[in-house]
Amino acid sequence: MKLENKVVLMAGAGSSAPGWSIGKASCVTLARHGAIIVALDASLDAAQDAAQEVLKLGGKALAVQADVTDPTAVEQAIALANHEFGGIDVYVANAGIGKIGGVTETQTSDLDRIYQVNVQSLLTAAKLVIPGMVQRGGGSIVTISSVAGIRYLGYPHLAYGVTKAALIQFTRMIAHEYAADGIRANTVVPGLIDTPRIQKNVSSAFSKDNNADEVRNKRNQQVPMQRMGTPWEVANAIAFLASDEASYITGTELIVDGGLTGKF
Ligand SMILES: NC(=O)c1ccc[n+]([C@@H]2O[C@H](COP(=O)([O-])OP(=O)(O)OC[C@H]3O[C@@H](n4cnc5c(N)ncnc54)[C@H](O)[C@@H]3O)[C@@H](O)[C@H]2O)c1
């Protein structure tokens, strides 16, 4: 895919537990296609871990610690990326959080925080990266939603689903506003993906005693392909939408779910 020397700012580049997350696999996948990676994460260790994987391949990467909800930190990270690499061609909005629970269990403060990370952070970043993209004659924004943003998956995940739905429409709005400037904006909608965070964040929805095998088996069984997706399979979709191969694709969603949403 055509990503040679494209500067990619990957927000949420790390993994919230040891192993391969979507962000980390995306850093490596995009770098394999020639991209220069700015790995941004709230956790410095996680950002460095992702950047290290790119450097191991012989690629170029920079690790930056920033919380996507902190406009000053994001501005500083973008200034550093601009200074080091001359501008940002691709922004990937991958940082995302959630909390299991429905109307009764979800506090207003939960919704506020999840909204800030999953949705509001895109406004912060878009304001900062889009002017440079316009100046450079184009760019690509890829946001990472979830099938929970378009379907009910059998357990209450209210704030997560609501914010992931908002992210889809937010991305379409950016796509239309900036289509004439050569900026494309699209969303990847992953299904049930086997990343280390599932055990941490959603295991209670699948197993009363958080049994890892039970969680994995139940998630696998729900999918028509009889397995969860890998972070690499999501990373390939992100790389495609980021690349020039997707030059006529904007304002849309790419669902990567092994057929899951087709069941509903
Ligand atoms: N794993 C799945 O099944 C699945 C399915 C659909 C969508 N997604 C989405 O894909 C994305 C990545 O998921 P994952 O499973 O790889 O998650 P993960 O938790 O392993 O990785 C997310 C990374 O984002 C970082 N992060 C979180 N909040 C941040 C903030 N405020 N500022 C900066 N960085 C922050 C974390 O430190 C972590 O390194 C998320 O947006 C998630 O909602 C995941």
Coordinates of C-alpha atoms and ligand atoms in Angstrom, one line a residue:
M1 CA 0.0 0.0 0.0
K2 CA 1.2 3.5 -0.8
L3 CA 2.3 4.9 2.6
E4 CA 5.9 5.5 1.8
N5 CA 7.3 8.3 3.9
K6 CA 3.8 9.3 5.0
V7 CA 3.8 10.7 8.6
V8 CA 1.2 8.9 10.7
L9 CA 0.1 10.2 14.1
M10 CA -1.4 7.1 15.8
A11 CA -3.4 8.2 18.9
G12 CA -3.7 5.3 21.3
A13 CA -0.7 3.6 19.8
G14 CA 0.0 1.3 22.7
S15 CA -1.6 -1.6 24.4
S16 CA -3.4 -1.4 27.7
A17 CA -1.9 -4.8 28.7
P18 CA 1.0 -6.8 27.4
G19 CA 0.5 -8.2 23.9
W20 CA -0.7 -6.8 20.6
S21 CA -3.4 -4.2 20.6
I22 CA -5.0 -2.6 17.5
G23 CA -2.9 0.5 17.8
K24 CA 0.4 -1.3 18.2
A25 CA -0.3 -3.7 15.4
S26 CA -1.3 -0.7 13.2
C27 CA 2.0 1.1 14.0
V28 CA 3.9 -2.0 12.7
T29 CA 1.6 -2.6 9.7
L30 CA 1.7 1.0 8.5
A31 CA 5.5 1.1 9.0
R32 CA 5.9 -2.1 7.0
H33 CA 4.2 -0.1 4.1
G34 CA 6.8 2.7 4.6
A35 CA 5.0 5.1 7.0
I36 CA 6.8 7.1 9.6
I37 CA 5.1 6.6 12.9
V38 CA 4.4 9.1 15.7
A39 CA 3.2 6.8 18.5
L40 CA 1.1 8.8 20.9
D41 CA -0.4 7.3 24.1
A42 CA -1.4 8.4 27.6
S43 CA 1.1 5.8 28.8
L44 CA 4.7 6.6 27.9
D45 CA 5.7 3.0 28.3
A46 CA 2.9 1.9 25.9
A47 CA 3.9 4.6 23.4
Q48 CA 7.6 3.6 23.6
D49 CA 6.7 -0.1 23.3
A50 CA 4.9 0.6 20.0
A51 CA 7.6 2.9 18.7
Q52 CA 10.2 0.2 19.6
E53 CA 8.4 -2.4 17.5
V54 CA 8.7 -0.1 14.5
L55 CA 12.3 0.7 15.1
K56 CA 13.0 -3.1 15.3
L57 CA 11.8 -3.4 11.7
G58 CA 14.2 -0.7 10.6
G59 CA 11.3 1.9 10.4
K60 CA 11.2 5.4 11.7
A61 CA 9.2 6.2 14.9
L62 CA 8.8 8.6 17.7
A63 CA 7.1 7.9 21.0
V64 CA 5.0 10.7 22.6
Q65 CA 3.1 10.7 25.9
A66 CA -0.1 12.7 25.7
D67 CA -3.7 12.2 26.9
V68 CA -5.9 12.8 23.9
T69 CA -8.3 14.7 26.2
D70 CA -5.6 17.3 27.0
P71 CA -5.5 19.8 24.2
T72 CA -2.1 21.3 25.4
A73 CA -0.4 17.9 25.4
V74 CA -1.8 17.0 22.0
E75 CA -0.8 20.3 20.6
Q76 CA 2.8 19.8 21.9
A77 CA 2.9 16.3 20.5
I78 CA 1.8 17.5 17.1
A79 CA 4.3 20.4 17.2
L80 CA 7.0 17.8 18.0
A81 CA 5.9 15.6 15.1
N82 CA 5.8 18.6 12.7
H83 CA 9.3 19.6 13.9
E84 CA 10.8 16.1 13.5
F85 CA 9.1 15.0 10.3
G86 CA 7.7 18.2 8.7
G87 CA 4.0 17.6 9.0
I88 CA 1.3 15.0 9.5
D89 CA -0.3 13.1 6.6
V90 CA -2.4 10.6 8.5
Y91 CA -4.2 10.8 11.8
V92 CA -5.5 7.6 13.3
A93 CA -8.0 8.1 16.2
N94 CA -7.6 4.8 17.9
A95 CA -7.6 5.7 21.6
G96 CA -10.8 4.4 23.1
I97 CA -12.3 3.4 26.4
G98 CA -15.6 2.0 27.6
K99 CA -17.4 0.8 30.7
I100 CA -19.8 -2.2 30.9
G101 CA -23.2 -1.1 32.0
G102 CA -26.6 0.2 31.0
V103 CA -28.8 3.1 32.1
T104 CA -28.7 2.2 35.8
E105 CA -25.0 1.5 36.1
T106 CA -23.7 4.3 33.9
Q107 CA -23.0 7.5 35.8
T108 CA -23.2 10.9 34.1
S109 CA -19.5 11.2 34.9
D110 CA -18.7 7.9 33.1
L111 CA -20.5 9.1 30.0
D112 CA -18.6 12.4 30.2
R113 CA -15.2 10.8 30.4
I114 CA -15.9 8.2 27.8
Y115 CA -17.2 10.9 25.5
Q116 CA -14.1 13.0 26.0
V117 CA -11.8 10.2 25.1
N118 CA -13.8 8.6 22.3
V119 CA -15.3 11.7 20.6
Q120 CA -14.2 15.1 21.9
S121 CA -10.6 14.1 21.4
L122 CA -11.3 14.0 17.6
L123 CA -12.3 17.6 17.6
T124 CA -9.1 18.6 19.5
A125 CA -6.9 16.6 17.1
A126 CA -8.8 17.6 13.9
K127 CA -8.4 21.3 14.7
L128 CA -4.7 20.8 15.0
V129 CA -3.9 18.4 12.1
I130 CA -6.3 19.6 9.4
P131 CA -4.8 23.0 8.7
G132 CA -1.4 21.3 8.0
M133 CA -3.1 18.7 5.8
V134 CA -4.9 21.4 3.8
Q135 CA -1.5 23.2 3.3
R136 CA 0.1 19.9 2.1
G137 CA -2.7 19.3 -0.4
G138 CA -4.4 16.5 1.5
G139 CA -4.4 13.9 4.1
S140 CA -6.3 11.0 5.6
I141 CA -8.1 10.6 8.9
V142 CA -9.0 7.2 10.1
T143 CA -11.2 6.8 13.2
I144 CA -11.7 3.5 15.1
S145 CA -15.3 2.9 16.1
S146 CA -16.8 -0.5 17.1
V147 CA -19.7 -2.7 16.1
A148 CA -21.1 -1.7 19.5
G149 CA -21.7 1.7 17.8
I150 CA -24.0 0.2 15.2
R151 CA -25.6 -2.9 16.9
Y152 CA -26.6 -4.1 20.4
L153 CA -24.2 -7.0 21.1
G154 CA -26.1 -8.7 23.8
Y155 CA -24.9 -6.9 26.9
P156 CA -25.2 -3.3 28.1
H157 CA -22.3 -1.2 27.0
L158 CA -24.2 2.1 26.9
A159 CA -21.6 4.9 27.0
Y160 CA -19.2 2.9 24.8
G161 CA -21.9 2.3 22.1
V162 CA -23.3 5.8 22.2
T163 CA -19.8 7.4 21.8
K164 CA -18.7 4.9 19.1
A165 CA -21.9 5.8 17.1
A166 CA -21.1 9.5 17.5
L167 CA -17.6 8.9 16.2
I168 CA -18.9 7.5 12.9
Q169 CA -21.1 10.5 12.2
F170 CA -18.3 12.9 13.3
T171 CA -15.9 11.3 10.8
R172 CA -18.5 11.6 8.0
M173 CA -18.9 15.3 8.8
I174 CA -15.2 15.9 8.6
A175 CA -15.1 14.0 5.3
H176 CA -17.7 16.2 3.7
E177 CA -16.3 19.5 5.1
Y178 CA -12.8 18.7 3.7
A179 CA -13.4 16.6 0.7
A180 CA -12.5 19.4 -1.7
D181 CA -9.3 19.9 0.1
G182 CA -8.1 16.4 -0.6
I183 CA -8.6 15.2 3.0
R184 CA -10.3 11.8 3.3
A185 CA -12.0 10.7 6.6
N186 CA -13.2 7.2 7.2
T187 CA -14.0 4.9 10.1
V188 CA -12.9 1.3 10.7
V189 CA -15.6 -0.6 12.6
P190 CA -14.0 -3.6 14.3
G191 CA -16.0 -6.5 15.6
L192 CA -14.9 -8.7 18.4
I193 CA -11.1 -8.5 18.3
D194 CA -8.7 -10.6 20.4
T195 CA -6.6 -7.9 22.1
P196 CA -5.3 -7.9 25.7
R197 CA -7.8 -5.3 26.8
I198 CA -10.8 -7.6 26.5
Q199 CA -9.8 -9.6 29.5
K200 CA -9.5 -6.3 31.4
N201 CA -12.5 -4.4 30.2
V202 CA -15.3 -6.6 29.0
S203 CA -14.7 -10.1 30.5
S204 CA -17.5 -9.7 33.0
A205 CA -20.0 -9.6 30.2
F206 CA -18.9 -13.1 29.0
S207 CA -17.8 -14.9 32.2
K208 CA -19.1 -14.5 35.8
D209 CA -15.7 -15.3 37.2
N210 CA -13.6 -13.6 34.5
N211 CA -12.4 -16.9 33.2
A212 CA -10.1 -16.1 30.2
D213 CA -10.9 -19.3 28.3
E214 CA -14.7 -18.9 28.8
V215 CA -14.4 -15.3 27.6
R216 CA -12.5 -16.3 24.5
N217 CA -14.7 -19.2 23.6
K218 CA -17.9 -17.2 24.0
R219 CA -16.6 -14.4 21.9
N220 CA -15.4 -16.8 19.2
Q221 CA -18.8 -18.6 19.1
Q222 CA -20.7 -15.4 18.5
V223 CA -18.9 -14.7 15.2
P224 CA -20.1 -16.4 12.0
M225 CA -16.4 -17.0 11.2
Q226 CA -16.2 -18.8 14.6
R227 CA -13.3 -16.7 15.8
M228 CA -12.5 -13.2 17.0
G229 CA -10.5 -11.0 14.7
T230 CA -6.8 -10.3 15.2
P231 CA -5.5 -6.8 15.7
W232 CA -3.5 -7.4 12.5
E233 CA -6.7 -7.8 10.5
V234 CA -8.0 -4.5 11.8
A235 CA -4.6 -2.9 11.2
N236 CA -4.8 -3.9 7.5
A237 CA -8.1 -2.1 7.1
I238 CA -6.6 1.0 8.8
A239 CA -3.6 0.9 6.5
F240 CA -5.8 0.6 3.4
L241 CA -7.9 3.6 4.4
A242 CA -4.9 5.6 5.3
S243 CA -3.1 4.8 2.0
D244 CA -3.4 6.3 -1.5
E245 CA -5.0 3.0 -2.6
A246 CA -8.2 4.3 -0.9
S247 CA -7.9 7.6 -2.8
Y248 CA -11.6 7.7 -3.8
I249 CA -13.0 6.5 -0.5
T250 CA -14.2 9.1 2.0
G251 CA -17.1 9.6 4.5
T252 CA -17.7 5.9 4.9
E253 CA -17.1 2.9 7.2
L254 CA -15.2 -0.3 6.7
I255 CA -16.6 -3.1 9.0
V256 CA -14.1 -5.7 10.0
D257 CA -16.1 -8.2 12.0
G258 CA -16.0 -11.7 10.5
G259 CA -19.7 -11.3 9.5
L260 CA -20.9 -10.5 13.0
T261 CA -23.2 -7.5 12.2
G262 CA -24.8 -9.4 9.4
K263 CA -26.4 -11.7 12.0
F264 CA -28.5 -8.8 13.5
Ligands
LIG1 N1 -10.6 -5.1 21.1 C1 -11.8 -5.1 20.6 O1 -12.5 -6.1 20.6 C2 -12.3 -3.8 19.9 C3 -13.5 -3.9 19.2 C4 -13.9 -2.8 18.5 C5 -13.3 -1.6 18.7 N2 -12.2 -1.5 19.4 C6 -11.5 -0.2 19.5 O2 -10.2 -0.2 19.0 C7 -9.4 0.7 19.7 C8 -8.2 -0.1 20.3 O3 -8.6 -1.1 21.1 P1 -7.7 -2.2 21.8 O4 -8.4 -3.3 22.2 O5 -6.5 -2.3 21.0 O6 -7.4 -1.3 23.1 P2 -6.2 -1.1 24.2 O7 -6.9 -0.6 25.4 O8 -5.3 -2.2 24.3 O9 -5.3 0.1 23.5 C9 -5.8 1.4 23.5 C10 -4.6 2.3 23.8 O10 -5.1 3.7 23.9 C11 -4.5 4.3 25.0 N3 -5.4 5.3 25.6 C12 -6.6 5.1 26.3 N4 -7.1 6.3 26.7 C13 -6.2 7.2 26.2 C14 -6.2 8.6 26.2 N5 -7.1 9.3 26.9 N6 -5.2 9.3 25.6 C15 -4.2 8.6 25.0 N7 -4.2 7.3 24.9 C16 -5.2 6.6 25.5 C17 -4.2 3.2 26.1 O11 -3.2 3.6 27.0 C18 -3.9 2.0 25.2 O12 -2.5 1.9 25.0 C19 -10.3 1.3 20.8 O13 -10.8 2.6 20.3 C20 -11.4 0.3 21.0 O14 -12.6 0.9 21.4 C21 -11.6 -2.6 20.1

